[in-house]
Coordinates of C-alpha atoms and ligand atoms in Angstrom, one line a residue:
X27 CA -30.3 -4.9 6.4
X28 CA -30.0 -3.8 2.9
X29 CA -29.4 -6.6 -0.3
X30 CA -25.9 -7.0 -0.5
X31 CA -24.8 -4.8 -3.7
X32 CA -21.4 -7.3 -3.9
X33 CA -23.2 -10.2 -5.1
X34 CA -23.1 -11.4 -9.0
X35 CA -26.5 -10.6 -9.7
X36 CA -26.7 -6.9 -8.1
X37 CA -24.0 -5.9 -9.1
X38 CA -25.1 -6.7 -12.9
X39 CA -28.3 -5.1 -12.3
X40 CA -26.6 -1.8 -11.2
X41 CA -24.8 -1.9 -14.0
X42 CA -27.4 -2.0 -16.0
X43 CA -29.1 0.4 -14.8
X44 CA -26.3 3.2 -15.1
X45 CA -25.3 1.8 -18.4
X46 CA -21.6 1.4 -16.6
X47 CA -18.9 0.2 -19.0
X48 CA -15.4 -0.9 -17.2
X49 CA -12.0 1.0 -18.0
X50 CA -9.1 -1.5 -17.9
X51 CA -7.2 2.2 -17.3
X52 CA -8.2 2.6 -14.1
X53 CA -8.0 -0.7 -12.9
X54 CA -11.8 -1.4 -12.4
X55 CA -12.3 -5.0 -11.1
X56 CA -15.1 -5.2 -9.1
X57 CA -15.4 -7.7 -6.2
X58 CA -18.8 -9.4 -6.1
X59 CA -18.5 -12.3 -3.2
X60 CA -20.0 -10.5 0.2
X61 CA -18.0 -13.3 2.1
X62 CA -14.7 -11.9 1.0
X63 CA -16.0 -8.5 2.1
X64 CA -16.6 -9.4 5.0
X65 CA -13.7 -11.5 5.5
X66 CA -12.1 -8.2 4.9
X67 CA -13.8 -6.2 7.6
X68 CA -12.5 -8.9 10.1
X69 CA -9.2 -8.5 9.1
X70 CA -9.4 -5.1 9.5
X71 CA -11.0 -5.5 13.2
X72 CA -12.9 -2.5 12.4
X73 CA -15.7 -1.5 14.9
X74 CA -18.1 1.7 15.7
X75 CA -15.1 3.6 16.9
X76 CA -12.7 3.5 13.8
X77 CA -13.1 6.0 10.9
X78 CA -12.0 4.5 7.4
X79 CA -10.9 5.8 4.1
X80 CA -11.3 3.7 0.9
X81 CA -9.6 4.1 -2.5
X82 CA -11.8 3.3 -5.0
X83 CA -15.5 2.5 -4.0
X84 CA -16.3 1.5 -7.4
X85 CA -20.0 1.1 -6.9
X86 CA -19.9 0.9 -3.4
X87 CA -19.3 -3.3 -2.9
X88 CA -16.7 -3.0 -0.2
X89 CA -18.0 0.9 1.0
X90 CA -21.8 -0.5 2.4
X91 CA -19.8 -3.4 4.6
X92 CA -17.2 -0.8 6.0
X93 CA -20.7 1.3 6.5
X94 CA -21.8 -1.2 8.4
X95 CA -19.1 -2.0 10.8
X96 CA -17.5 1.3 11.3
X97 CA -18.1 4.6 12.4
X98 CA -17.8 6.7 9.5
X99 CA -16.3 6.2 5.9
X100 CA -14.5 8.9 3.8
X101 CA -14.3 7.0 0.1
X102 CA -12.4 8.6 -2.8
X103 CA -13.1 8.1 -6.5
X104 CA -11.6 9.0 -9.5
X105 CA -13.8 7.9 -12.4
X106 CA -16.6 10.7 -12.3
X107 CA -19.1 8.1 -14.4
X108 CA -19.0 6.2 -10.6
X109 CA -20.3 9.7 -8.3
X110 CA -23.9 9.0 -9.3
X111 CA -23.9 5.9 -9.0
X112 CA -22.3 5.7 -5.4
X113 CA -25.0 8.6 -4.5
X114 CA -27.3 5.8 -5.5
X115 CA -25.9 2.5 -3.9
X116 CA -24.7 4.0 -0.9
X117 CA -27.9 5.7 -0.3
X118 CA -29.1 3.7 2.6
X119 CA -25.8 4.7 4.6
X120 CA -25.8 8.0 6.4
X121 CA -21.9 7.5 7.7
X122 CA -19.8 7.6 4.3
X123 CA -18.6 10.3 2.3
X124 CA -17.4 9.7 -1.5
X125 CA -15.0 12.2 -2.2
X126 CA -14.5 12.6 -6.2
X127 CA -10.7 13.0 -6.2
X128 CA -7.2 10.9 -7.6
X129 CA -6.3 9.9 -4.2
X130 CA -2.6 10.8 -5.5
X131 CA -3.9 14.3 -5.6
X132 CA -5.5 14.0 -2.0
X133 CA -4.1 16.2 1.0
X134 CA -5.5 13.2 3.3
X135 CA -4.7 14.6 6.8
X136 CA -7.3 17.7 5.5
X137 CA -9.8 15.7 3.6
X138 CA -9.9 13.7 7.2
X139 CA -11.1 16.3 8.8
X140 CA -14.5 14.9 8.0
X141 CA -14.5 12.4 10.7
X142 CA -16.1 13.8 13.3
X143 CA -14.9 11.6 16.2
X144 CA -11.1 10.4 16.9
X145 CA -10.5 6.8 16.3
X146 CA -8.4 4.5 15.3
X147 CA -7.8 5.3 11.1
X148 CA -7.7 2.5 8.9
X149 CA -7.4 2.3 5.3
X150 CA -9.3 -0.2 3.7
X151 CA -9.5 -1.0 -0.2
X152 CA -9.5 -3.6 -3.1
X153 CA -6.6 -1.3 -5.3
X154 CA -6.1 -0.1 -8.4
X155 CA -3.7 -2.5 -9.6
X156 CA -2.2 -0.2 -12.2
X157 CA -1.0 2.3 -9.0
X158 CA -0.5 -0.2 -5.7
X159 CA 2.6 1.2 -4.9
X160 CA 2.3 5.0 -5.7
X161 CA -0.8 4.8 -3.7
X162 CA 0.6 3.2 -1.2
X163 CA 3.6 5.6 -0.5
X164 CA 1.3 8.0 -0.9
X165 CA -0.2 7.4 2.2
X166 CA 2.7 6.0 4.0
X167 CA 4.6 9.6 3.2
X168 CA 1.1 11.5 4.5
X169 CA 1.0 13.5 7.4
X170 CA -1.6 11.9 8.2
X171 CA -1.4 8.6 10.8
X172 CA -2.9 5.8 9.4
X173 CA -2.8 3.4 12.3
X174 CA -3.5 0.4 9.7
X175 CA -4.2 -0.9 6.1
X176 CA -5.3 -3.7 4.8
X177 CA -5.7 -4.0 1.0
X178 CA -6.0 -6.0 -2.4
X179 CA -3.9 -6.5 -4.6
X180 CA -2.0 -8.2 -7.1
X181 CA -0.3 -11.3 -5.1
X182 CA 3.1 -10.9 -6.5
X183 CA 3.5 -7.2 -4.9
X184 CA 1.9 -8.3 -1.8
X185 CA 5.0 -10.9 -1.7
X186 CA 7.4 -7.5 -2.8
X187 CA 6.0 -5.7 0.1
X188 CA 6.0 -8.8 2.9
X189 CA 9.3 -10.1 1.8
X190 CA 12.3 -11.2 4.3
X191 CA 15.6 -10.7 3.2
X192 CA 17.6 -13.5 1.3
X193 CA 15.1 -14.0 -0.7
X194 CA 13.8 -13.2 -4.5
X195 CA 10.4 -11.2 -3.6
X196 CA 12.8 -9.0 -0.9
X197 CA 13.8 -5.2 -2.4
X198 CA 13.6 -1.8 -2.3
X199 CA 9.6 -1.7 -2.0
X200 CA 9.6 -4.3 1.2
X201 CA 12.0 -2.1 3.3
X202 CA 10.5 1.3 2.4
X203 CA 7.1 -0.4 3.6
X204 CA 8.2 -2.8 6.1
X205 CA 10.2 0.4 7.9
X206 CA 6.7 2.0 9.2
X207 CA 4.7 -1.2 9.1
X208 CA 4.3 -4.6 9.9
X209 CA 3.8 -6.2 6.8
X210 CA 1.9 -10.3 6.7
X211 CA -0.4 -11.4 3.9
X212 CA -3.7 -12.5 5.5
X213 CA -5.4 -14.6 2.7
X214 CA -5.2 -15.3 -0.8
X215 CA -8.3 -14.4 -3.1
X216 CA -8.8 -16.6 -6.1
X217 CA -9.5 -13.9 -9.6
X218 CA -13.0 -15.6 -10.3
X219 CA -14.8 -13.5 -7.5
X220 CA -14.3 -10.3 -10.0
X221 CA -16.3 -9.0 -13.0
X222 CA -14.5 -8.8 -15.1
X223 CA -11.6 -11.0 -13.8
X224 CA -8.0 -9.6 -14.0
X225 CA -5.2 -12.0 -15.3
X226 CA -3.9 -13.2 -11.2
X227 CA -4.9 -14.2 -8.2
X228 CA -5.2 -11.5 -5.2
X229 CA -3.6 -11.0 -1.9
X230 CA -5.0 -9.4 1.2
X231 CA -2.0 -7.6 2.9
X232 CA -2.2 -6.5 6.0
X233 CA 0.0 -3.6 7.2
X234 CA -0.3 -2.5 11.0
X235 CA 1.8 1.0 12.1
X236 CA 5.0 0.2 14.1
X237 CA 4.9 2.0 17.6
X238 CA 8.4 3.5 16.5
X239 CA 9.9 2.6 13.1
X240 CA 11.8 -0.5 12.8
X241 CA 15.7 0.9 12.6
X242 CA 16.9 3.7 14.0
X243 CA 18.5 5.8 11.4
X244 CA 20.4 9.1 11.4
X245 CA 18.7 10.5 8.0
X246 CA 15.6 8.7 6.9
X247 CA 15.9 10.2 3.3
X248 CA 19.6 9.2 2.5
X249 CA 18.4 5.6 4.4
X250 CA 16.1 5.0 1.2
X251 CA 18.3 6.2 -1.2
X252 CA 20.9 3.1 0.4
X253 CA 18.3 1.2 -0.1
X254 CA 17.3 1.7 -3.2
X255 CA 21.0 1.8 -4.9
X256 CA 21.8 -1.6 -3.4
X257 CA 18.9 -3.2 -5.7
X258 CA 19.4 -1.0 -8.9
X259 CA 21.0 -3.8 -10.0
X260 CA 20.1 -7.5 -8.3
X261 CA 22.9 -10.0 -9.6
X262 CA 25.6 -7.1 -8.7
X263 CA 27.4 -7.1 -5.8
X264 CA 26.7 -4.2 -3.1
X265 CA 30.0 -2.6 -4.1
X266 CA 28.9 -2.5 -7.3
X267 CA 25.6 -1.0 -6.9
X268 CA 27.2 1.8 -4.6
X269 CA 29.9 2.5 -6.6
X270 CA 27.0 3.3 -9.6
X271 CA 25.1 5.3 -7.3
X272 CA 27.5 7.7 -5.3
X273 CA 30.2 8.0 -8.1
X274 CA 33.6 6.1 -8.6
X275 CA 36.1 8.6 -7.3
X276 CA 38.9 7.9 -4.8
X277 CA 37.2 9.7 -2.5
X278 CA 33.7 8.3 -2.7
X279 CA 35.3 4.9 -2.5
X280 CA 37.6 5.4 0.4
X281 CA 34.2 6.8 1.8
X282 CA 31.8 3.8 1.3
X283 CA 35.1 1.3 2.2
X284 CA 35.1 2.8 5.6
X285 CA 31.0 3.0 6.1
X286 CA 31.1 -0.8 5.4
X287 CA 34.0 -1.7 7.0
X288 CA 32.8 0.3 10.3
X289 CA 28.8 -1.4 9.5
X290 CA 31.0 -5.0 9.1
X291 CA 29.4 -5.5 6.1
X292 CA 31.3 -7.5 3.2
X293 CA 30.6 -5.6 0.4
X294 CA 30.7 -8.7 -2.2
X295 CA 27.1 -9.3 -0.6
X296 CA 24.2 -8.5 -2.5
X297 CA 21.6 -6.1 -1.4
X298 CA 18.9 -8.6 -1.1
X299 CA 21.2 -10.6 1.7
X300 CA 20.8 -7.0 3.8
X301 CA 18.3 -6.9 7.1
X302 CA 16.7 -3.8 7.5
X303 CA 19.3 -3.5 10.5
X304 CA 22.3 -3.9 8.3
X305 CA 20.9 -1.6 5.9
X306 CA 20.4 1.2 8.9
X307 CA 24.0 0.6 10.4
X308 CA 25.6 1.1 7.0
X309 CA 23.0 4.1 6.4
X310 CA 24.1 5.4 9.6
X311 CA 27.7 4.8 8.7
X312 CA 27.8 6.6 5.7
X313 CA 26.0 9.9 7.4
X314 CA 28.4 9.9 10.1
X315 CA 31.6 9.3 8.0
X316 CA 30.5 12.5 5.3
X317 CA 32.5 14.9 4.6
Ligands
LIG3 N1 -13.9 -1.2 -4.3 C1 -14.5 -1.7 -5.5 C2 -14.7 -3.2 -5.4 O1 -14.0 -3.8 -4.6 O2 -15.5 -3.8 -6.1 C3 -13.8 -1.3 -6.8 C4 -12.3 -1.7 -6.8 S1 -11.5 -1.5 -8.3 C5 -10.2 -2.7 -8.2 C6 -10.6 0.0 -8.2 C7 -11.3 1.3 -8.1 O3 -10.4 2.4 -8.0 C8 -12.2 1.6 -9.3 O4 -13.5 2.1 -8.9 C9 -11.4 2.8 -10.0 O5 -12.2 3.7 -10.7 C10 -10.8 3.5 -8.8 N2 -9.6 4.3 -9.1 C11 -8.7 4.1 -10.0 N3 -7.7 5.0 -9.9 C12 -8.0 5.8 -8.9 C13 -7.3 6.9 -8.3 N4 -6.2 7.4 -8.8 N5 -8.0 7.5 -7.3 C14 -9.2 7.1 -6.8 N6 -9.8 6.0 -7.3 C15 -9.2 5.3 -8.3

């Protein structure tokens, strides 16, 4: 087996070599402890049958141990300094692909087609920090059907995503995730095991597709919309919130006084006290009492 490139002293070396300089910009921590790797790779239960995609290889720490467990690897980059580099770390491995693209900009179900045998798809990655979330709807709005993630990042939005309701980590972002996936944080990862170290500790999250999403709902975008207007505001009351968001007419009002009344929801609750079920009856409410 090939010298692990995540450990302190290979990783400096390869630095060196390229004469690589970090950009804060683009988020570039690079893990250098090949037990959290490959900690990682068992969360992920990744075997020679599943094809992953990583967002940002960097110089290839995490890329060689999902190499080495999977069956192939589609990586994509943005920082163009990192392509010769990769062509150089990764050149042991005959079963990845780095593709040099913002994966915001990335059509994934066609760059996919590069796996050459179905599998289980995972996507596994130590983030950007400065773009979790976009990233994240990103590819949980893709056609493409990622059976599961698991990825780094800041422990705070790991909390966001993972939240249950009632309490203060519980929002917008934890419904819009937890509504495809099941959400849990796996383990914690302390910020010394980066060069160069970011300001907070890490979270593993671990996100595995729901057979069927978790509420039914009648209209999936207006569902997020609810959701997202019940927490423009935290401290207000769900009235409030709605009343900001669909207008204050007699109309709208009468309209949102019956959706409630018919979801029994008391709207001096606050959006955070919602379920995911109460949020989907109300949802469902409101679409069938339109006008
Ligand atoms: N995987 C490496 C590791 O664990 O050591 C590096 C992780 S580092 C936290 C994030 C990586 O994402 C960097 O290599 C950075 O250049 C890359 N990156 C930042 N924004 C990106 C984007 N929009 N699309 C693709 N890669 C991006």
């Amino acid at each position: 087996m090939n010298k692990d490139i995540a450990t302190p002293s290979r990783t400096r070396e390869i630095l060196q070599k390229h004469g690589f300089s970090f950009k804060k910009s683009l988020g570039q921590n690079f893990l250098t402890e090949p037990n959290i790797l490959k900690k990682i790779v068992a969360t992920a239960e990744i075997d020679e049958q599943t094809n992953v995609i990583e967002v940002g290889p960097g110089i290839g720490a995490l890329t060689e141990h999902l190499a080495r467990a999977a069956h192939q690897v589609l990586a994509f980059e943005i920082d163009d300094r990192l392509i010769p580099v990769l062509a150089d770390t990764l050149s042991p491995y005959d079963n990845i692909k780095v593709v040099h693209k913002d994966i915001l900009q990335v059509d994934l179900k066609k760059e996919t087609e590069y796996f050459d045998q179905s599998g289980p798809i995972k996507v596994v990655a130590n983030l950007p920090y400065y773009i979790t979330t976009p990233i994240m709807m990103h590819i949980l709005a893709s056609d493409l059907i990622v059976d599961e993630l698991v990825v780094m990042m800041q422990r705070e939005v790991a909390d966001r995503i993972s939240a249950k309701p009632g309490t203060k980590a519980y929002g917008s972002l934890s419904i819009a995730v937890q509504y495809y996936m099941e959400a849990t944080t796996a383990f914690i990862v302390p910020k010394t095991v980066f060069i160069p170290q970011p300001n907070v500790d890490s979270a593993i999250l671990r996100l595995v597709r729901r057979k069927i999403p978790a509420v039914e709902v009648t209209n999936e975008t207006e569902f997020f919309k609810l959701t997202k207007a019940a927490f423009i505001l935290r401290r207000k009351t769900l009235w409030n919130n709605l009343l900001n968001s669909y207008g204050k007419d007699e109309a709208t009002k009468l309209w949102l006084e019956n959706s409630l009344q018919q979801a029994e929801i008391d709207p001096k609750r606050r959006g955070e006290t919602l379920s995911l079920e109460e949020f989907a009856r109300l949802s469902n409410a409101l679409e069938a009492n339109k006008q």
